[in-house]
PDB file of C-alpha atoms in Angstrom:
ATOM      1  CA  UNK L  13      56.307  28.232   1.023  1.00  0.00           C
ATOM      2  CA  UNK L  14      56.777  32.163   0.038  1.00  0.00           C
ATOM      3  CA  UNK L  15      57.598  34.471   2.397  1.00  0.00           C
ATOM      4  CA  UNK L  16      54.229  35.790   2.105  1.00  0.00           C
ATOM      5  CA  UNK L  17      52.425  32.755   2.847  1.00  0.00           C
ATOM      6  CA  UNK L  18      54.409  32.358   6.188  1.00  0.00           C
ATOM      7  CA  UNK L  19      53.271  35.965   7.363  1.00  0.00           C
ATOM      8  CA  UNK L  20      50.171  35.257   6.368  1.00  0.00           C
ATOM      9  CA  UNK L  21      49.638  32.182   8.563  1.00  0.00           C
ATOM     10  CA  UNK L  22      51.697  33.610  11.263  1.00  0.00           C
ATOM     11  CA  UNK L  23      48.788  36.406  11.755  1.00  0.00           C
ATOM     12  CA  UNK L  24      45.950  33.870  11.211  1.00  0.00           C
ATOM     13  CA  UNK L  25      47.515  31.619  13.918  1.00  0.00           C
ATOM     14  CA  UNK L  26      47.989  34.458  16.149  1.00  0.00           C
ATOM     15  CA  UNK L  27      44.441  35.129  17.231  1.00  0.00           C
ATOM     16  CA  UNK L  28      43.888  31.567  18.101  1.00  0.00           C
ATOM     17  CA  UNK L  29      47.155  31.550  20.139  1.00  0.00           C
ATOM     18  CA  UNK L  30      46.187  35.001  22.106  1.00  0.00           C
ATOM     19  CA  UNK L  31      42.699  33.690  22.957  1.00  0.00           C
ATOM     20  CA  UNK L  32      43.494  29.511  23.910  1.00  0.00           C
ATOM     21  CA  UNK L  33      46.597  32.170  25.818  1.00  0.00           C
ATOM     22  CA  UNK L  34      43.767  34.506  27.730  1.00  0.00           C
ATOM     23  CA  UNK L  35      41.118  31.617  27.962  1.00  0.00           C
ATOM     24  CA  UNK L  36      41.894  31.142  32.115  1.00  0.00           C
ATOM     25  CA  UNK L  37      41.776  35.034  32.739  1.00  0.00           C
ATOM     26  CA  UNK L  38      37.840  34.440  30.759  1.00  0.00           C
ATOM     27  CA  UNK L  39      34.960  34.072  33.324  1.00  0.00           C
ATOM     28  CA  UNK L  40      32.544  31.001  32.272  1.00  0.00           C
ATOM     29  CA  UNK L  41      30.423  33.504  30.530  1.00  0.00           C
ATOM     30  CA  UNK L  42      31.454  36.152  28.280  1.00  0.00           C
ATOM     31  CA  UNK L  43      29.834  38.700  26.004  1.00  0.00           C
ATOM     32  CA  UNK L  44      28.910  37.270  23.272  1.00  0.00           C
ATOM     33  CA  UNK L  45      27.012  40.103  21.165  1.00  0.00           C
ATOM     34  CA  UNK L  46      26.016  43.313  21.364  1.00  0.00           C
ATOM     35  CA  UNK L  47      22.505  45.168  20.698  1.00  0.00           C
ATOM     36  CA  UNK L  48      22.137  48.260  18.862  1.00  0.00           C
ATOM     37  CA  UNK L  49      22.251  50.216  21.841  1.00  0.00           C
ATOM     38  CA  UNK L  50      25.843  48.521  22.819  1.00  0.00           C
ATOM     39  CA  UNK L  51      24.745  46.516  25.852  1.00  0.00           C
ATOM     40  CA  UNK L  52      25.182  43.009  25.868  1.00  0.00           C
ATOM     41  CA  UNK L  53      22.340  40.805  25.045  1.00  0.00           C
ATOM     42  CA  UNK L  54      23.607  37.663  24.895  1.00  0.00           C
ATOM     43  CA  UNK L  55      25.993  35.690  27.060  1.00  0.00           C
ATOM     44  CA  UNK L  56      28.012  32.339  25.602  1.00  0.00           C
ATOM     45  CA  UNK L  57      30.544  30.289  27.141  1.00  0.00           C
ATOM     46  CA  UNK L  58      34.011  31.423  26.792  1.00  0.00           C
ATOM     47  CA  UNK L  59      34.960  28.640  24.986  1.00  0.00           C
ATOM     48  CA  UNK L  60      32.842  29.890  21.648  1.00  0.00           C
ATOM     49  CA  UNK L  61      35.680  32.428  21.452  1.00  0.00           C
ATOM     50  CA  UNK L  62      37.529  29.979  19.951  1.00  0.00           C
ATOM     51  CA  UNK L  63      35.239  29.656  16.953  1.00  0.00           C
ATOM     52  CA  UNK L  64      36.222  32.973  15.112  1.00  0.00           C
ATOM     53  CA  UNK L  65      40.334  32.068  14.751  1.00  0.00           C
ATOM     54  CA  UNK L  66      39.268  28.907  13.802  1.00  0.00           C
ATOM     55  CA  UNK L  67      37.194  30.227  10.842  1.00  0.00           C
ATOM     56  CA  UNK L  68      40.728  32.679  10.314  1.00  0.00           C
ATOM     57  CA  UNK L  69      42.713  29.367   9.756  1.00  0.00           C
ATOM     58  CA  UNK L  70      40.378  27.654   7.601  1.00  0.00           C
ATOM     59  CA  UNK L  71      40.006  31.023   5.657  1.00  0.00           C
ATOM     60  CA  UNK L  72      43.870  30.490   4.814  1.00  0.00           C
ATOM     61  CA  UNK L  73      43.522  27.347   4.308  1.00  0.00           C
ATOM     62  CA  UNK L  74      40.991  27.590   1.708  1.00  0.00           C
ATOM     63  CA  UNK L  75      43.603  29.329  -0.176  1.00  0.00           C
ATOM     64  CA  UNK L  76      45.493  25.622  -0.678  1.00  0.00           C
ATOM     65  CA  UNK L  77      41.984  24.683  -2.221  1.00  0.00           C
ATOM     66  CA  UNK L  78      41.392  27.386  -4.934  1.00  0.00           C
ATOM     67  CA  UNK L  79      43.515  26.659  -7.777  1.00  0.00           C
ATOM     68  CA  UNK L  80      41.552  23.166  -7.850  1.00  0.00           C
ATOM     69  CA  UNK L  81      38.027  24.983  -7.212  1.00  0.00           C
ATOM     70  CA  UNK L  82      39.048  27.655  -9.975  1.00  0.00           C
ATOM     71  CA  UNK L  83      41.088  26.025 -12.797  1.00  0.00           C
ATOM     72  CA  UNK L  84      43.570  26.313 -14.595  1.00  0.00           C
ATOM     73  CA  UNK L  85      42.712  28.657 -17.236  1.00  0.00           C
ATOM     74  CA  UNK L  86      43.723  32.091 -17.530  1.00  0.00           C
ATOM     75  CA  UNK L  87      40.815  33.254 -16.624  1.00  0.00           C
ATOM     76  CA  UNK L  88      40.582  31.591 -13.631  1.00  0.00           C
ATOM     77  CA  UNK L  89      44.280  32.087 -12.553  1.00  0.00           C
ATOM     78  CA  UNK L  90      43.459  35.843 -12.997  1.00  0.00           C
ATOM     79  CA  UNK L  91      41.008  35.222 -10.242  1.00  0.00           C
ATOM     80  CA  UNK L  92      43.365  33.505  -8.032  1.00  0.00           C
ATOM     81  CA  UNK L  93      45.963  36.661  -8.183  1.00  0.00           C
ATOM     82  CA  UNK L  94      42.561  38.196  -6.667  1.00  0.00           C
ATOM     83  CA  UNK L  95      42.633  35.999  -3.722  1.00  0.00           C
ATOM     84  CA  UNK L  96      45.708  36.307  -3.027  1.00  0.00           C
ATOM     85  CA  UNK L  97      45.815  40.313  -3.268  1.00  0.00           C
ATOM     86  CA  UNK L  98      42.073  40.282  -0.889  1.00  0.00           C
ATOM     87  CA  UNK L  99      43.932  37.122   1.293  1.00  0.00           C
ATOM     88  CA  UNK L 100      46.472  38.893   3.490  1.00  0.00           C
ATOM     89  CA  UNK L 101      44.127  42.389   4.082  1.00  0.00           C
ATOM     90  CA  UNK L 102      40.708  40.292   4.842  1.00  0.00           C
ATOM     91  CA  UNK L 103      42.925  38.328   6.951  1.00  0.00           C
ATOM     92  CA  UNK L 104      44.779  41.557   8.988  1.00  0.00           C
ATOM     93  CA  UNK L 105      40.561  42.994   9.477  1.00  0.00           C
ATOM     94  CA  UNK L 106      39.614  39.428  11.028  1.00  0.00           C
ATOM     95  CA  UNK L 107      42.639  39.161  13.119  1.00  0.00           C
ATOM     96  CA  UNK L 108      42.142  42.728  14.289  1.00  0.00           C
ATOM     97  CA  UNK L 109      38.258  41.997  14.965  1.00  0.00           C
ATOM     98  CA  UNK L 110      39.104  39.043  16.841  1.00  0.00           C
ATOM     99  CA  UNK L 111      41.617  40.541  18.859  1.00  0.00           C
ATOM    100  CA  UNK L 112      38.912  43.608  19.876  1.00  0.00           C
ATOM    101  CA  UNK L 113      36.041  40.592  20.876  1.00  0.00           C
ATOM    102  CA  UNK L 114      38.726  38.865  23.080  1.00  0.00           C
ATOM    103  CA  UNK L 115      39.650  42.157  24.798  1.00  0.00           C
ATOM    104  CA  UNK L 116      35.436  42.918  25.492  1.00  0.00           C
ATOM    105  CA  UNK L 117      35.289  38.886  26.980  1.00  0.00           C
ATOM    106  CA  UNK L 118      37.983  39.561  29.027  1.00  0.00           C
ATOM    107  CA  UNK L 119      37.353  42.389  30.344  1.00  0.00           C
ATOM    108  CA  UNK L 120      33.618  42.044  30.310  1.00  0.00           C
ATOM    109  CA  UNK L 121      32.543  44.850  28.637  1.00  0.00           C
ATOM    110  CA  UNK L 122      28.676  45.185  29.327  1.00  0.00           C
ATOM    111  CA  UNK L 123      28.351  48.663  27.053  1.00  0.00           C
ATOM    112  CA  UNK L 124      30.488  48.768  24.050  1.00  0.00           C
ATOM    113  CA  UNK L 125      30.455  52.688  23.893  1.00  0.00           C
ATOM    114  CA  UNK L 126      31.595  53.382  27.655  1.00  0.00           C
ATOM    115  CA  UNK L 127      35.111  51.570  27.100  1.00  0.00           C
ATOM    116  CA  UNK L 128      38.249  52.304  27.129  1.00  0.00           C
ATOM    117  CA  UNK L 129      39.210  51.248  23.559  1.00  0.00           C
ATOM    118  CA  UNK L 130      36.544  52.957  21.031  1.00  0.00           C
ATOM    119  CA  UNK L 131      35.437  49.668  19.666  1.00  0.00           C
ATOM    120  CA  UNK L 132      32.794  50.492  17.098  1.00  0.00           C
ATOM    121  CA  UNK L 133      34.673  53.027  15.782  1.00  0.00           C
ATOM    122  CA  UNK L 134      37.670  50.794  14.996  1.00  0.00           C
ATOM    123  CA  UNK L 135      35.242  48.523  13.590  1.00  0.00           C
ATOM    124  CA  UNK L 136      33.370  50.439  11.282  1.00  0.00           C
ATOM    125  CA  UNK L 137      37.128  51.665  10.176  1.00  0.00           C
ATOM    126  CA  UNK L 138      38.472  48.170   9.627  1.00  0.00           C
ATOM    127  CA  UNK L 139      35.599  46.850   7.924  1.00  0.00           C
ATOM    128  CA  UNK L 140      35.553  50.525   5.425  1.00  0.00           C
ATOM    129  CA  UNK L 141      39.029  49.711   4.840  1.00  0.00           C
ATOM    130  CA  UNK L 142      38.039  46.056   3.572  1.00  0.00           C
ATOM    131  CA  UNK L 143      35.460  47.336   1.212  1.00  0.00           C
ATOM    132  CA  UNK L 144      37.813  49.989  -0.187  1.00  0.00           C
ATOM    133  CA  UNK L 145      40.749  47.212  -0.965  1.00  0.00           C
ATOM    134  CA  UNK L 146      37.655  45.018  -2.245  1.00  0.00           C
ATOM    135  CA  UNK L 147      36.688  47.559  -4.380  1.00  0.00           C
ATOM    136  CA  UNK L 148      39.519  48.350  -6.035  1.00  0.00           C
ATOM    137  CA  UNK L 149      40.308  44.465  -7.292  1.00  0.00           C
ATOM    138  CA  UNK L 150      36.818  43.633  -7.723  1.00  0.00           C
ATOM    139  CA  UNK L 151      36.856  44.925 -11.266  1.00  0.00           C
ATOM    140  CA  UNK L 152      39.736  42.105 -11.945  1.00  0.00           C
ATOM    141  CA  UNK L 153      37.913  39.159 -11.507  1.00  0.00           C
ATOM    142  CA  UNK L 154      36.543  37.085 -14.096  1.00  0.00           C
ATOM    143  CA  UNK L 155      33.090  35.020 -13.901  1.00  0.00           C
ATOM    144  CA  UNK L 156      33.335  31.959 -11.966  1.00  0.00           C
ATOM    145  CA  UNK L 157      31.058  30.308  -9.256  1.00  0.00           C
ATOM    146  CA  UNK L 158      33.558  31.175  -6.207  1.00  0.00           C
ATOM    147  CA  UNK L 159      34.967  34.747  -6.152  1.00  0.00           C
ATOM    148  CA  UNK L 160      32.892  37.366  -7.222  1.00  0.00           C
ATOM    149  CA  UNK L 161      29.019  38.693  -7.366  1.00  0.00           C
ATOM    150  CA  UNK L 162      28.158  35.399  -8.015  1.00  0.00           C
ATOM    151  CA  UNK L 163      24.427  35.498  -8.920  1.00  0.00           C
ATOM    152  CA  UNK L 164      23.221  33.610 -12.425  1.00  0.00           C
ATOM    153  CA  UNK L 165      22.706  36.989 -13.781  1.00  0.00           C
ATOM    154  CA  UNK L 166      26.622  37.597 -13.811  1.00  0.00           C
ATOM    155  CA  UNK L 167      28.088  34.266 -13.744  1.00  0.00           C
ATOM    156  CA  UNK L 168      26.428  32.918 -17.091  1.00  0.00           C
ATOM    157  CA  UNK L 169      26.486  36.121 -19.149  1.00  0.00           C
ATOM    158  CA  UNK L 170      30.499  37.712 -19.040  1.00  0.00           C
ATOM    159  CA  UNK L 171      29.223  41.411 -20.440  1.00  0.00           C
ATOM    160  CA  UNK L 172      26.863  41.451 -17.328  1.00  0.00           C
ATOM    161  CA  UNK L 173      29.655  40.167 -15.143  1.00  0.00           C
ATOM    162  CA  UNK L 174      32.268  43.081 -16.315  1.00  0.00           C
ATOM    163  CA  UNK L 175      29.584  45.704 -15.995  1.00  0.00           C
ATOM    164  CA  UNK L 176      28.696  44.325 -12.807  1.00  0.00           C
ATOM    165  CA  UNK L 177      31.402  44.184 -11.175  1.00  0.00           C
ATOM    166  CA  UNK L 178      32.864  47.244 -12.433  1.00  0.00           C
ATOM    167  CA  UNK L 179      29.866  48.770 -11.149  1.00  0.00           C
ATOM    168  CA  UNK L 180      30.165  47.110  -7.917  1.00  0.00           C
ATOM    169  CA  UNK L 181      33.596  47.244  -6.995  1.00  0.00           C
ATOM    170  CA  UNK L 182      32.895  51.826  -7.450  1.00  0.00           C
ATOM    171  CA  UNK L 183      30.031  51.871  -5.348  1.00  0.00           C
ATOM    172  CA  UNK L 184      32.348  49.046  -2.490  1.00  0.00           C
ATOM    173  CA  UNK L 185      35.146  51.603  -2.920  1.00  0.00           C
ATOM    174  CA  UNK L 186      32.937  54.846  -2.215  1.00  0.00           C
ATOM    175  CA  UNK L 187      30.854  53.111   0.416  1.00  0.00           C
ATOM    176  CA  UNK L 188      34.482  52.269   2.088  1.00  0.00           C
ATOM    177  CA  UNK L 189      35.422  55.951   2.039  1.00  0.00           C
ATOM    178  CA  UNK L 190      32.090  56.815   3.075  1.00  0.00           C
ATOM    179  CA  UNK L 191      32.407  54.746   6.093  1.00  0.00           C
ATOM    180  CA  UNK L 192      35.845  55.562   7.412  1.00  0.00           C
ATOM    181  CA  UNK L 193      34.092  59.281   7.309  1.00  0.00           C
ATOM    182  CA  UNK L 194      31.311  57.907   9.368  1.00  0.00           C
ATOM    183  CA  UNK L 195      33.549  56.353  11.979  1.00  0.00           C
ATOM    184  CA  UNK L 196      34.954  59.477  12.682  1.00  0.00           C
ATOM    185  CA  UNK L 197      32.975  61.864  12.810  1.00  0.00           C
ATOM    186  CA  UNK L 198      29.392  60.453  13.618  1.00  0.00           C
ATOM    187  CA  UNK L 199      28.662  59.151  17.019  1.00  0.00           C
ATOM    188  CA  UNK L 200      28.784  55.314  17.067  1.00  0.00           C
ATOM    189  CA  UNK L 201      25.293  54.701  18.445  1.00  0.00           C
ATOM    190  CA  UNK L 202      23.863  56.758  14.746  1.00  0.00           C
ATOM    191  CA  UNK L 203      26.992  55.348  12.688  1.00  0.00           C
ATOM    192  CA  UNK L 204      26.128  52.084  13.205  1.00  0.00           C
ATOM    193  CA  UNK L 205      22.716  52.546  12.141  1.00  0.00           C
ATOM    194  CA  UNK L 206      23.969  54.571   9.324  1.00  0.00           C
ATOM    195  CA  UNK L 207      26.267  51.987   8.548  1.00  0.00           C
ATOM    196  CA  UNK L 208      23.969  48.941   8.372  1.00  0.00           C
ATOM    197  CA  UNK L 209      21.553  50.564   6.740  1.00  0.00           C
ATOM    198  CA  UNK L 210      23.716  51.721   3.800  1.00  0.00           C
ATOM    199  CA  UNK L 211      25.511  48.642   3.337  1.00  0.00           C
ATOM    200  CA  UNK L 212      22.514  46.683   2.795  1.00  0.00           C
ATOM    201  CA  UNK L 213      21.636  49.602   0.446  1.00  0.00           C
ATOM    202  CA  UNK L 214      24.916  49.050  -1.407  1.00  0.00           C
ATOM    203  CA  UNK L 215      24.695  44.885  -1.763  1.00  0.00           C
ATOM    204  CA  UNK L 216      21.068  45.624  -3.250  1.00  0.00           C
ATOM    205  CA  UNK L 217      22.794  48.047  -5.958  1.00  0.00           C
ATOM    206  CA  UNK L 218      24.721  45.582  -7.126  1.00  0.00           C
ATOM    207  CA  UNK L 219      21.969  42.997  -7.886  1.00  0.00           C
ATOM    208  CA  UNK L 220      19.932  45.885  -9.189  1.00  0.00           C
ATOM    209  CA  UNK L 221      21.912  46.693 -11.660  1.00  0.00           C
ATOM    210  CA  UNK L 222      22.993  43.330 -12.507  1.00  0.00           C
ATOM    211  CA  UNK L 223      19.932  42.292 -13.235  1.00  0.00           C
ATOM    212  CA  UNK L 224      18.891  45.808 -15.328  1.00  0.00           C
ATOM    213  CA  UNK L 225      22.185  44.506 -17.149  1.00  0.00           C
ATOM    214  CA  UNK L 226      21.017  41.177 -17.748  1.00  0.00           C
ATOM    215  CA  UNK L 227      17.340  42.539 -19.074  1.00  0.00           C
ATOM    216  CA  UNK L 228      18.964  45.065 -21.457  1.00  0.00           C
ATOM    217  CA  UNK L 229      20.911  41.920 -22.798  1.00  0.00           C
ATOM    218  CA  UNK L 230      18.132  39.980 -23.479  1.00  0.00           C
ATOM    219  CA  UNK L 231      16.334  43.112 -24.698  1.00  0.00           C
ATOM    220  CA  UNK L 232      18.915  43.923 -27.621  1.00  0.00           C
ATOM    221  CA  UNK L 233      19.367  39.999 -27.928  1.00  0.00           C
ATOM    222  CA  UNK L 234      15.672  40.133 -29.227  1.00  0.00           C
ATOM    223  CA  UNK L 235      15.771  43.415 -31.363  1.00  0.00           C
ATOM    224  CA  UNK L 236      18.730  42.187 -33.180  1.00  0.00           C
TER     225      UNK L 236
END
């Protein structure tokens, strides 16, 4: 095992350590999500906290998995140097999220934007972050059925896949950008609105285009 692989279980195993660690300080009940207007609207036991570090670990773990689920090929060992440059950020964001959603259970926060910590903020900022380093190796990968926009669109027609995700992995990067600007400088309650709003705005760009792509294929496919 590389030196890399041991960091990066030693920070997916963390959070689940941390949490079992602060489980007795937990009341039975804990925040379990937040509304819109950062008050808590739903209570779970404080045993479901142990759900999200579990998903971590099996996130790493999935790593074991992908040169079966990928190939051999070059193409699909290109794709697996993708995973393994996304792995250790995507895992650093989770670990960081799960860390901040221990911290509210513990301490019971009932209105995420009257702590002490500014939570949605860091959010917004760790999740901008992931969609900037997404963007940037999106562009690398090459179609396949597991890592990717995987819609039929891309995945059976490699011109539409390249455009696609070179297309995609721009608009992730700007939208990232855009966001850690948002998390600064807007106040949470509107930037999480904001943020929602415009990253459902960005997904449905991608399959837009993809499938404008895909037409355009078919249209020159039947002119020529």
């Amino acid at each position: 095992m590389t030196t890399k692989r041991i960091m990066l279980w030693l920070i997916a195993l963390m959070p689940l350590l941390v949490t079992i660690g602060l489980l007795p300080q937990m009341a039975d009940m804990v925040p379990a999500h937040y509304g819109i207007d950062g008050m808590v609207d739903r209570n779970d036991s404080k045993y479901t906290m142990l759900l999200f570090p579990l998903i971590i670990i099996v996130v790493v773990a999935m790593r074991d998995l992908a040169p079966r689920m990928l190939g051999r090929d070059d193409a699909q060992q290109a794709n697996l140097r993708v995973v393994d440059a996304l792995l250790l950020p995507v895992v650093i964001v989770l670990a960081a999220i799960n860390m901040l959603v221990v911290w509210l259970a513990t301490t019971q926060v009932q209105n995420i934007y009257a702590t002490q910590l500014p939570v949605p903020q860091l959010l917004l900022a760790g999740i901008s972050l992931l969609f900037v380093v997404i963007g940037n190796v999106l562009p690398k990968t090459k179609p396949n059925w597991y890592v990717g926009i995987r819609v039929p669109w891309t995945v059976h027609h490699p011109v539409v896949w390249y455009k696609t995700h070179r297309f995609g992995g721009m608009v992730m990067t700007v939208w990232g950008i855009i966001g850690l600007c948002l998390a600064l400088v807007v106040a949470p309650i509107h930037a999480a609105v904001v943020y929602v709003a415009g990253t459902l705005l960005m997904v449905a760009s991608m399959l837009i285009y993809a499938y404008i792509c895909y037409r355009q294929l078919n249209q020159e496919g039947r002119d020529a």
